[in-house]
mmCIF file of C-alpha atoms and ligand atoms in Angstrom:
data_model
loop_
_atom_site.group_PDB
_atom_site.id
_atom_site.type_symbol
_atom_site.label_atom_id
_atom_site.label_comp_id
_atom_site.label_asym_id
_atom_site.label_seq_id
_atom_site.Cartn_x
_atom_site.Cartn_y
_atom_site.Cartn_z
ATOM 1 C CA UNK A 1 -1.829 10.101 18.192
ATOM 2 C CA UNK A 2 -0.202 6.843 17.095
ATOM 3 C CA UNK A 3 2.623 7.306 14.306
ATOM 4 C CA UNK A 4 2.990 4.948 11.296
ATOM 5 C CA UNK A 5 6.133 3.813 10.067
ATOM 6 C CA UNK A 6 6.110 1.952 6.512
ATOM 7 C CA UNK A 7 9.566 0.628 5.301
ATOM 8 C CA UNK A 8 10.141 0.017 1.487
ATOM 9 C CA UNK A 9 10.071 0.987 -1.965
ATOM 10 C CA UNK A 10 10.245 4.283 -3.837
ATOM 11 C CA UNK A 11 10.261 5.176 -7.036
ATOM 12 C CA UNK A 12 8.875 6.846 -10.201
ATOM 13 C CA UNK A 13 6.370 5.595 -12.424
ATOM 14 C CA UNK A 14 6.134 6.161 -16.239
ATOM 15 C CA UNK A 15 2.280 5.476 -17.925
ATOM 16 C CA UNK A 16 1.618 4.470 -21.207
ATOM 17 C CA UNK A 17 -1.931 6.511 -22.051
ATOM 18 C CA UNK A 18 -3.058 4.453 -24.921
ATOM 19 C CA UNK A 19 -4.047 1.087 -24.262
ATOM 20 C CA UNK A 20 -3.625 -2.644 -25.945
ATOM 21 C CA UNK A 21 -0.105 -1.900 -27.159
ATOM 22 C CA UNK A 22 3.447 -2.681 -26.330
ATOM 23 C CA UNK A 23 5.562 0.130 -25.197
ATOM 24 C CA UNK A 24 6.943 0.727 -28.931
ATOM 25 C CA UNK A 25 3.321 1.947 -29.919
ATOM 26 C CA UNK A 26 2.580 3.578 -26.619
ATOM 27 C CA UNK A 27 2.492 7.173 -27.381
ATOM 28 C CA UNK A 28 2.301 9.148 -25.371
ATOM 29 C CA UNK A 29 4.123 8.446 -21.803
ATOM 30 C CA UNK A 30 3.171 10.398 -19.218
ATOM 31 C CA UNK A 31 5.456 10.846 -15.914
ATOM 32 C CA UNK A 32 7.329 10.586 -13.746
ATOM 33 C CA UNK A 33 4.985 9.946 -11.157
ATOM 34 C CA UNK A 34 6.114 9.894 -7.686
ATOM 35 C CA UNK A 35 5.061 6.022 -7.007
ATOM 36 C CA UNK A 36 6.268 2.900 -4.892
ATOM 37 C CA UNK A 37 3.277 0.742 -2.818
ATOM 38 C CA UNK A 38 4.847 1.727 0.424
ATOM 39 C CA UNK A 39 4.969 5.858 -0.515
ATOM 40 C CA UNK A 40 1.929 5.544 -2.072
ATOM 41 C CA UNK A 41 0.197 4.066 1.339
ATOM 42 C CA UNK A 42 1.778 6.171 3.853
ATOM 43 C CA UNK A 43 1.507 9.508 1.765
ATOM 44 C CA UNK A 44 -2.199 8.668 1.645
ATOM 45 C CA UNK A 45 -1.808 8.456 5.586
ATOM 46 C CA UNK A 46 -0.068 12.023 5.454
ATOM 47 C CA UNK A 47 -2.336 13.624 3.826
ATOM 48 C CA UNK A 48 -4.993 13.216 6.455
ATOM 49 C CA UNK A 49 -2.911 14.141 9.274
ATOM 50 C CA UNK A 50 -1.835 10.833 10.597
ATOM 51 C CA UNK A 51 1.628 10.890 12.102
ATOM 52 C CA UNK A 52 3.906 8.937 9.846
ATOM 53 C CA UNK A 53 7.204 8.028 8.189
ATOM 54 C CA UNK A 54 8.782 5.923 5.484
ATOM 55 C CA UNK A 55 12.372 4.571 5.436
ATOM 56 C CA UNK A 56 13.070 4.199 2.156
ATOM 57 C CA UNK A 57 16.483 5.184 -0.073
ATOM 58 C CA UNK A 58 16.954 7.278 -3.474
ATOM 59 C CA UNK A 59 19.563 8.335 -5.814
ATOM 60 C CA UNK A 60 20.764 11.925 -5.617
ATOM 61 C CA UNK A 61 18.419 12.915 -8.916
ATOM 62 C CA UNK A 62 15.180 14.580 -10.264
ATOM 63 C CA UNK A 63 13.085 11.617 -9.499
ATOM 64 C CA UNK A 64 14.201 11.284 -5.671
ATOM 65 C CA UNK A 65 13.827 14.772 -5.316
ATOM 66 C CA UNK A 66 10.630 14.857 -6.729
ATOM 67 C CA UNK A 67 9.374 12.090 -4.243
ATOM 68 C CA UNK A 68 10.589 13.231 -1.125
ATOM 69 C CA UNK A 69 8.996 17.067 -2.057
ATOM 70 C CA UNK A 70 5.848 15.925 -2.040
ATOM 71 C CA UNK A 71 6.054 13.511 0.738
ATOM 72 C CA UNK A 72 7.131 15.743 3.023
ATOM 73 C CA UNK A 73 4.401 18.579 1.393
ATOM 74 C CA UNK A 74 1.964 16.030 2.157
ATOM 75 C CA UNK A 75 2.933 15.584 5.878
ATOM 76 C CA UNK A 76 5.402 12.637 5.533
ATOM 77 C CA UNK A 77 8.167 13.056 8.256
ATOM 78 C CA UNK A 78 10.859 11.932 5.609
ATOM 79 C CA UNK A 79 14.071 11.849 7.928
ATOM 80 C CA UNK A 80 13.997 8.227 7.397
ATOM 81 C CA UNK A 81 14.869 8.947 3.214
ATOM 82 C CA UNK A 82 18.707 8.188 2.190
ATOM 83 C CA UNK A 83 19.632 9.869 -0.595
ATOM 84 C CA UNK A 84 22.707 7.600 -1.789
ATOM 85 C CA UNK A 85 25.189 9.565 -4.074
ATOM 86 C CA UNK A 86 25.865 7.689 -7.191
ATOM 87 C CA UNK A 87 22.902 5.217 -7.171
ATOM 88 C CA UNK A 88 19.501 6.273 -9.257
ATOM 89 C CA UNK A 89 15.964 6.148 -7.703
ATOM 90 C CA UNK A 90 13.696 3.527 -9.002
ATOM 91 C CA UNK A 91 11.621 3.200 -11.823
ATOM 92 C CA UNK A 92 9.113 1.621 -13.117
ATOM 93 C CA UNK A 93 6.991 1.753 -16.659
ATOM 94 C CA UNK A 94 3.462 0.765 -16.832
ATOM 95 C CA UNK A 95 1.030 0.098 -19.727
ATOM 96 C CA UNK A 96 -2.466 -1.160 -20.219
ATOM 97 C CA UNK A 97 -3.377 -4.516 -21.630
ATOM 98 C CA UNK A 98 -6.646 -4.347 -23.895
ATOM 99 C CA UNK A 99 -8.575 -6.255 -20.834
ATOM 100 C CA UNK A 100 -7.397 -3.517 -18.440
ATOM 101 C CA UNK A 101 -4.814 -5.778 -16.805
ATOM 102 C CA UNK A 102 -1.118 -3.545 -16.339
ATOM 103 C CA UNK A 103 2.260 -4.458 -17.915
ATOM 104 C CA UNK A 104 5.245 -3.338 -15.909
ATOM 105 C CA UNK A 105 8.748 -3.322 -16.375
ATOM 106 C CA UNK A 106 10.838 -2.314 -13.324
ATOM 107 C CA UNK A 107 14.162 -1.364 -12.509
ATOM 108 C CA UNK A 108 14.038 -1.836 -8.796
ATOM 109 C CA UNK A 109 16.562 -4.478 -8.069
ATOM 110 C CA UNK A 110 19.867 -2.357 -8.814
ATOM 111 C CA UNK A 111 18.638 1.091 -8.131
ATOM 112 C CA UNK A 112 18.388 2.900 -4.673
ATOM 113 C CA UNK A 113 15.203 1.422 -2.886
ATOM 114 C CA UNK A 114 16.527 -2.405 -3.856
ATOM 115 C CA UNK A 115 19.602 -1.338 -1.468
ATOM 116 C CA UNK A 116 17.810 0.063 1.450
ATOM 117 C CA UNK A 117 19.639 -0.751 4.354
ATOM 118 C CA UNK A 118 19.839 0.351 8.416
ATOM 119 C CA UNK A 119 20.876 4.140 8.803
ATOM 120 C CA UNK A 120 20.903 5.748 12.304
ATOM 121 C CA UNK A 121 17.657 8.080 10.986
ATOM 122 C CA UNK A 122 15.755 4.689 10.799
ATOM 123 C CA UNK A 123 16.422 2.991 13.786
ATOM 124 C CA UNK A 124 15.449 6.287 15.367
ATOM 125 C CA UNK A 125 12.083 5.980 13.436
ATOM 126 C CA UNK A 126 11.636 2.331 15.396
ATOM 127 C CA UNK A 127 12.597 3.464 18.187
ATOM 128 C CA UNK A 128 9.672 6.033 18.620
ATOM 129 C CA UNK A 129 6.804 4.825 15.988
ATOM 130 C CA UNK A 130 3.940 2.957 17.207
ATOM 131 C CA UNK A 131 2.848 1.483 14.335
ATOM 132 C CA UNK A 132 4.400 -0.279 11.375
ATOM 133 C CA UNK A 133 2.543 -0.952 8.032
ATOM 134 C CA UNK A 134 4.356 -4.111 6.245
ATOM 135 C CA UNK A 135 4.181 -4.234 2.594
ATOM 136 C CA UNK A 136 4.911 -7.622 0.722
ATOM 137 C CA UNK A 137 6.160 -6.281 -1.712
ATOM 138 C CA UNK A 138 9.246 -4.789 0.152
ATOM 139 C CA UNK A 139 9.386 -8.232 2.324
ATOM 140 C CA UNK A 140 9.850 -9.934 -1.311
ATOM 141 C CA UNK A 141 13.594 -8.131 -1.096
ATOM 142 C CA UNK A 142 15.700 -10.827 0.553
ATOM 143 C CA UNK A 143 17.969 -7.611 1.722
ATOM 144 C CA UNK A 144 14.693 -5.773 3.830
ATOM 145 C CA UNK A 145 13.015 -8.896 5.126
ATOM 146 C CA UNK A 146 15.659 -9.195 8.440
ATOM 147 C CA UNK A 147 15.305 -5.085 8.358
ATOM 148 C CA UNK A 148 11.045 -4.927 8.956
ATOM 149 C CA UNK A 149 11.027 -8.318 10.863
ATOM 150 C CA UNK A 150 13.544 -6.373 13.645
ATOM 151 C CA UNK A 151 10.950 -3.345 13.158
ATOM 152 C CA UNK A 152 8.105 -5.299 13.919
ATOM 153 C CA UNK A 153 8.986 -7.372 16.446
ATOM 154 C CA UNK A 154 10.305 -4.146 18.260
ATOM 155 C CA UNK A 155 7.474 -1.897 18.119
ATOM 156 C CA UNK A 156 5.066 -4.933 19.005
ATOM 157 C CA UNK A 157 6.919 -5.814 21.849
ATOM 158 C CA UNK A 158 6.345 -1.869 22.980
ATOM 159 C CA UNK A 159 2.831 -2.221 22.654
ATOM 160 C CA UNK A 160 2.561 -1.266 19.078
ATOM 161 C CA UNK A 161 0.279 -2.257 16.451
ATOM 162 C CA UNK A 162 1.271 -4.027 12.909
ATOM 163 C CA UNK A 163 -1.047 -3.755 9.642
ATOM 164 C CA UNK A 164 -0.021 -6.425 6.749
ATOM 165 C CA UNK A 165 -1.144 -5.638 2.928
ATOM 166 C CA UNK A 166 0.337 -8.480 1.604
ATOM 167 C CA UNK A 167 0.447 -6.729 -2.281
ATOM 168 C CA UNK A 168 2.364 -9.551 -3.871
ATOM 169 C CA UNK A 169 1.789 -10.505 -7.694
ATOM 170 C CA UNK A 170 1.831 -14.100 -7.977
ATOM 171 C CA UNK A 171 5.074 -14.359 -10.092
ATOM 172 C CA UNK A 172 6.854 -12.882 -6.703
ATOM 173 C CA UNK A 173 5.234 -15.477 -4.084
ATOM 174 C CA UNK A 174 7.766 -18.219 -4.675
ATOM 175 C CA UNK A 175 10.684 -16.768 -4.007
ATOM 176 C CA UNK A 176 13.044 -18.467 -1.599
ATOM 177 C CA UNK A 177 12.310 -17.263 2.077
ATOM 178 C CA UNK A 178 9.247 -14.804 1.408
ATOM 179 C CA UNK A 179 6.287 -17.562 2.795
ATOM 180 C CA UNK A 180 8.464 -17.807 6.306
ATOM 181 C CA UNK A 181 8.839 -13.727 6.270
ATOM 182 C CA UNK A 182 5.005 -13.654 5.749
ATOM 183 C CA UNK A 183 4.236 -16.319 8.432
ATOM 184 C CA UNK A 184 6.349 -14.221 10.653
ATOM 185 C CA UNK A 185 5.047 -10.964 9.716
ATOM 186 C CA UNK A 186 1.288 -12.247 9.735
ATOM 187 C CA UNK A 187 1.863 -14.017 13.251
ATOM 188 C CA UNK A 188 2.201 -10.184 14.364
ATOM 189 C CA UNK A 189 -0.643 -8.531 12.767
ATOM 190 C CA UNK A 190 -3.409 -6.780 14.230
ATOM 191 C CA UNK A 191 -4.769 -5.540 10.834
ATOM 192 C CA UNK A 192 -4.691 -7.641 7.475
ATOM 193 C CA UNK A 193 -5.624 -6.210 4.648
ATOM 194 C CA UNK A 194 -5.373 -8.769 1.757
ATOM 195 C CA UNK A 195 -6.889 -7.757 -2.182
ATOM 196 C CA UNK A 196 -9.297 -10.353 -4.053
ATOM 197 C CA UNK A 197 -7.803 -13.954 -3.753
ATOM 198 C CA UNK A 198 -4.528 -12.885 -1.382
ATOM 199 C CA UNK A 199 -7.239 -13.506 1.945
ATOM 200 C CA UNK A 200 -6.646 -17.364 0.665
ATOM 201 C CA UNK A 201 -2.478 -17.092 1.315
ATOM 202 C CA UNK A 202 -2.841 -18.494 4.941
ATOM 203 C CA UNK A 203 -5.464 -20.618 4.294
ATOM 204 C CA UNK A 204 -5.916 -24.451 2.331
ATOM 205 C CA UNK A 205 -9.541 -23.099 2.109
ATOM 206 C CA UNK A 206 -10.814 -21.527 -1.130
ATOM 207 C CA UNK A 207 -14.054 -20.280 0.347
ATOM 208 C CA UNK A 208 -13.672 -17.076 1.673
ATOM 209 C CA UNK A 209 -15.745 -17.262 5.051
ATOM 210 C CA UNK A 210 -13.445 -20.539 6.105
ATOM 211 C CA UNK A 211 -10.064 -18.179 5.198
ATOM 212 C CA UNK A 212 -11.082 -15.623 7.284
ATOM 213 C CA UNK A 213 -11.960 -18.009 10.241
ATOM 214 C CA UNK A 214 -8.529 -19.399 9.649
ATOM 215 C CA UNK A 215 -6.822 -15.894 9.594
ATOM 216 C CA UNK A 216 -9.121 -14.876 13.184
ATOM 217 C CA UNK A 217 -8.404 -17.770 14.854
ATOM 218 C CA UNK A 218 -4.332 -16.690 14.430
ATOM 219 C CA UNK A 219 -5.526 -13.994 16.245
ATOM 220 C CA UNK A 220 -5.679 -11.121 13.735
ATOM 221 C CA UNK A 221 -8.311 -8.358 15.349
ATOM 222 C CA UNK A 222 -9.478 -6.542 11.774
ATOM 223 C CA UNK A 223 -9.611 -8.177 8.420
ATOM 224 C CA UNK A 224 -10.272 -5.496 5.174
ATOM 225 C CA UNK A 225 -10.868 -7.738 1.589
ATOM 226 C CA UNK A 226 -10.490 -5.023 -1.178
ATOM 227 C CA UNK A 227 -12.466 -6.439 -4.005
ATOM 228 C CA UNK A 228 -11.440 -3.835 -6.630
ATOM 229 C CA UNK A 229 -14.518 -2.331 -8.389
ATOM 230 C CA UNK A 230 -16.783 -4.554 -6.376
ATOM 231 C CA UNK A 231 -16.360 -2.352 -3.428
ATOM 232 C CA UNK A 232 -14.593 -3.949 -0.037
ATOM 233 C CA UNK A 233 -15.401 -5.831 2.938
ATOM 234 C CA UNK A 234 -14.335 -5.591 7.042
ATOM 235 C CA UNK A 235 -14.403 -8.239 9.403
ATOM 236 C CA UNK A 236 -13.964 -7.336 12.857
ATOM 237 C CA UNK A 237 -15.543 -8.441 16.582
ATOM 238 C CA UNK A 238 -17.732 -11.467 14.863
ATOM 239 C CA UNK A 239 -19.305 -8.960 12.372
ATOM 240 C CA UNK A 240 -18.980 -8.425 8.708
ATOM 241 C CA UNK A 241 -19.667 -5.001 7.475
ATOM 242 C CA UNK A 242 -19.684 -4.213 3.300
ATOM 243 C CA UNK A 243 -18.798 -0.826 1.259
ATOM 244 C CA UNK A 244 -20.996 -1.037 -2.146
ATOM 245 C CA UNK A 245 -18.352 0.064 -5.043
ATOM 246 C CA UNK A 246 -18.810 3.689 -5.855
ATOM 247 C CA UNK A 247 -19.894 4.718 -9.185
ATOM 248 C CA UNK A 248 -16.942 6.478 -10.898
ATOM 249 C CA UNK A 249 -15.138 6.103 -14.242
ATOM 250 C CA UNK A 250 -12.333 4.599 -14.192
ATOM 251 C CA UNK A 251 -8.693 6.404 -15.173
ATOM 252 C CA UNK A 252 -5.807 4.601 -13.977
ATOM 253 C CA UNK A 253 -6.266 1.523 -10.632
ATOM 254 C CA UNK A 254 -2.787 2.153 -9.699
ATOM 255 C CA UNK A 255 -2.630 2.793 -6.454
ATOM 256 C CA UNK A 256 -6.279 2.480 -5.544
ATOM 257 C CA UNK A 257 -5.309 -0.314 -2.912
ATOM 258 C CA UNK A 258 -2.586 1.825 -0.782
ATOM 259 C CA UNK A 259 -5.330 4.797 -0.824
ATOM 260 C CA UNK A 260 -7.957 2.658 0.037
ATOM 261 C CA UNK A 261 -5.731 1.070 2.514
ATOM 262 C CA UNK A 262 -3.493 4.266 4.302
ATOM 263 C CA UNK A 263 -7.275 5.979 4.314
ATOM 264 C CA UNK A 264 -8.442 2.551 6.495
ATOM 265 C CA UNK A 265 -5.620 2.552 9.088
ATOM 266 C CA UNK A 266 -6.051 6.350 9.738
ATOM 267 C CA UNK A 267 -9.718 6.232 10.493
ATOM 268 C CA UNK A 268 -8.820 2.748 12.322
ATOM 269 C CA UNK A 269 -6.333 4.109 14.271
ATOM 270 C CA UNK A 270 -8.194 6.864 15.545
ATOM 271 C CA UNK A 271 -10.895 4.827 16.991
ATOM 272 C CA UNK A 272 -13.502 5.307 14.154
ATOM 273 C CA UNK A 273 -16.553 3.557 13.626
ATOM 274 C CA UNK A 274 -16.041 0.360 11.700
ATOM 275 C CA UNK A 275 -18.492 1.668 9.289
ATOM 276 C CA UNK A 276 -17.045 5.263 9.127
ATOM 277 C CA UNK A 277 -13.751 3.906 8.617
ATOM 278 C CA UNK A 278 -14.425 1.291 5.610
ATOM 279 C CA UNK A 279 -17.162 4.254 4.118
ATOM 280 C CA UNK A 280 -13.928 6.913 3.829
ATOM 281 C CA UNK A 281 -11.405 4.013 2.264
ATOM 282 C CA UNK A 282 -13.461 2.585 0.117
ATOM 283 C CA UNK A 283 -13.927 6.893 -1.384
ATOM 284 C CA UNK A 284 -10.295 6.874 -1.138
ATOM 285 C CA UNK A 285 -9.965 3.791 -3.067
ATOM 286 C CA UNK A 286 -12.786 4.774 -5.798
ATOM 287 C CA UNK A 287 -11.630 8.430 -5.951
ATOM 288 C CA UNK A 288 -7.953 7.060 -6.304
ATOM 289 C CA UNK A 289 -8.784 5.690 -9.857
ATOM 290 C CA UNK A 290 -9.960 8.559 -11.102
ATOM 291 C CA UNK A 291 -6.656 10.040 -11.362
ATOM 292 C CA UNK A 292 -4.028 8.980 -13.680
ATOM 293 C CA UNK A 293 -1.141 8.499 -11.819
ATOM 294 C CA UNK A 294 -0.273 6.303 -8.939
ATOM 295 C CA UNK A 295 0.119 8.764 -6.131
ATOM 296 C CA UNK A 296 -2.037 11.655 -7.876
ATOM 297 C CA UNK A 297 -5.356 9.545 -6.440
ATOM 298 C CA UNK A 298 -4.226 10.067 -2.466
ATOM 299 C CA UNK A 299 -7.064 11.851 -0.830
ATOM 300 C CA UNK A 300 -7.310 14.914 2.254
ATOM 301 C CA UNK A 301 -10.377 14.960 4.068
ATOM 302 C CA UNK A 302 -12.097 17.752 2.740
ATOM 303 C CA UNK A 303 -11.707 16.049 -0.785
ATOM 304 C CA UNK A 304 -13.208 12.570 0.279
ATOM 305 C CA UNK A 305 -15.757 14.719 1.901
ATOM 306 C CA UNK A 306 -16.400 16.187 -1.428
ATOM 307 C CA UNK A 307 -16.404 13.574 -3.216
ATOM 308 C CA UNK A 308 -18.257 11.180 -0.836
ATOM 309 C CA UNK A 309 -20.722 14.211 -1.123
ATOM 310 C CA UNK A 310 -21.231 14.463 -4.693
ATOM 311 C CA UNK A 311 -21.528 10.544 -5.026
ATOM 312 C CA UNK A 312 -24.356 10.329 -2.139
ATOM 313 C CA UNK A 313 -26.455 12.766 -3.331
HETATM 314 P P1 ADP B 1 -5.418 -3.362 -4.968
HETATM 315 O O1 ADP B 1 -4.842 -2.234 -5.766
HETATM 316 O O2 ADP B 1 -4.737 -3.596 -3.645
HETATM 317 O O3 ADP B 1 -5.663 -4.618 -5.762
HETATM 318 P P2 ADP B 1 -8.242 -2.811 -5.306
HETATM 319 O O4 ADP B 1 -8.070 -2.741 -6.779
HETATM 320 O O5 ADP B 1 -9.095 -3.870 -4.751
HETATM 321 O O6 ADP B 1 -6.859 -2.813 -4.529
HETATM 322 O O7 ADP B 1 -8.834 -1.387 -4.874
HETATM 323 C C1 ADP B 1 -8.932 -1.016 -3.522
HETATM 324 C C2 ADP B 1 -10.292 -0.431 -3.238
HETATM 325 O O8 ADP B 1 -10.509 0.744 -4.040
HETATM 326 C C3 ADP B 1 -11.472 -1.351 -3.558
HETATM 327 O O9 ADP B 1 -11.697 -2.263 -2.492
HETATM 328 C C4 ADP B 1 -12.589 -0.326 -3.725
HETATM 329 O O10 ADP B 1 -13.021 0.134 -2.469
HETATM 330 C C5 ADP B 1 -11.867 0.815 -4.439
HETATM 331 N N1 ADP B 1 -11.913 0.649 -5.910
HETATM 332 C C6 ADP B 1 -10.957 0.113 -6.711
HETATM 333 N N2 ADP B 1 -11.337 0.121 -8.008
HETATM 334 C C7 ADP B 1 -12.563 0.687 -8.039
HETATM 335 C C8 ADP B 1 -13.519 1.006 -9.088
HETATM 336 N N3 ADP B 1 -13.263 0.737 -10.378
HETATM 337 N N4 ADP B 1 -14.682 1.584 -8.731
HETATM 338 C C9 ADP B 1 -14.967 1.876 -7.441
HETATM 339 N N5 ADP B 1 -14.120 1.611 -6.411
HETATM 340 C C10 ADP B 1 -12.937 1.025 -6.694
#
């Protein structure tokens, strides 16, 4: 079975649980939450039995401890984790606008994961994955873009396959040198799996069927639109297949997208159905907001088969 390497953030996440207000008047918090797009995605891929790894860096504390335990208790080969002495892991706190849109406030930049670097563990993790999931978000740190472009450009040229979520908020997309990373990154993809307007990024086209000509003709194979509580859509051999949203009340959307999408590459990547594959992430994606917290949502088999279960009938 392939393995899947992700590099990038980790951290913990702090939730406001009332909504509308500003952190003063958000009582109470809840957390830490293990949390970080990157863990978040390949944890989900752990937890139903797909080979994989992060590379990723902590401080020697509570919260990096906390994160690599249930990594590794959800089947995350975490040899790739530096755990630098002196630094803190990442945080981040999160509350809810009245309109359901999130507030963050991170401190990313000067803790651990913003100073991920090469380590011997992690070019051993290139050297024998097959697979690498890129995250924008990580290629939006100047210090990790030369870092996953080496990655990818190794395991392609070994045969490997490359998946792209491109999970940039639009404040980030400007930064000097992120569009060339992206071009780079997206020249190698096999999968792309963009959320609501990011499948217009490579594209002057703002109607969706001419973007996702423009992305085929570059030669990406599989294209996944996650449309939030719309449901999702896959493009793939000249078809276009659609997941209806599941009904479920929502908790907490963090994280929905790296559910939805580790639950798509693992089906993918075992040679599933294009149906069967968007049917279980599009569970793993509606499931995923049910749960407050962002990686509380990640799904095994046996509990998208429950819940795909009680949902259908
Ligand atoms: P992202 O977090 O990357 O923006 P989305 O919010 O689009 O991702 O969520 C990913 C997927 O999770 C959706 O395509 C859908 O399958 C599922 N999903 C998300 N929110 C809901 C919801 N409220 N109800 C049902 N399914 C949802």
């Amino acid at each position: 079975m392939k393995k899947v390497l992700t590099i990038g953030e980790i951290l913990v996440e702090i939730v406001a649980t009332t909504k509308g207000h500003g952190f003063r008047s958000a009582q109470p918090l809840v957390g830490p939450f293990p949390s970080g797009a990157p863990a978040i995605f390949i944890d989900q891929l752990g937890k139903l039995g797909t080979p994989c790894a992060i590379v990723s860096r902590v401080g020697d504390d509570d919260f990096g401890q906390l994160n690599i335990e249930r990594l590794r208790a959800d089947g995350v080969d975490v040899s790739g984790i530096s755990i630098a002495p002196g630094e803190c892991t990442g945080s981040a706190f999160v509350r809810y606008r009245e309109d359901g849109s999130r507030a963050f406030i991170f401190n990313i930049q000067h803790s651990a994961c913003g100073q991920i670097s090469r380590t011997a563990a992690s070019e051993k993790l290139v050297d024998h994955c097959d697979h690498l999931h890129v995250m924008g978000s990580a290629l939006s740190a100047p210090g990790l873009r030369g870092m996953i472009i080496d990655a990818a450009e190794k395991i392609k040229a070994r045969g490997g396959s490359l998946s792209l979520d491109p999970n940039l908020r639009p404040e980030i997309l400007n930064r000097p040198g992120l569009r060339p990373a992206l071009e780079r990154i997206l020249s190698m993809t096999d999968l792309f799996m963009p959320s609501g307007d990011e499948v217009f990024l490579f594209s002057d086209s703002r109607d969706e069927a001419a973007a996702i000509q423009d992305l085929l003709r570059r030669g990406i194979r599989s294209i996944v639109v996650k449309r939030g509580s719309e449901g999702a859509s896959l493009f793939e051999n000249g078809e276009r297949y659609d997941a209806s949203p599941m009904q479920v009340t929502e908790t907490d959307p963090t994280g929905a997208g790296d559910s939805f999408g580790g639950a798509f590459l693992s089906f993918w990547l075992a040679g599933a159905s294009a149906q069967m594959a968007l049917r279980y992430a599009n569970a793993a994606g509606a499931r995923a907001v049910t749960q407050l917290g962002p990686m509380e949502g990640t799904s095994s088999r046996a509990e998208l088969d429950n819940f795909l279960h009680a949902l259908e009938d």
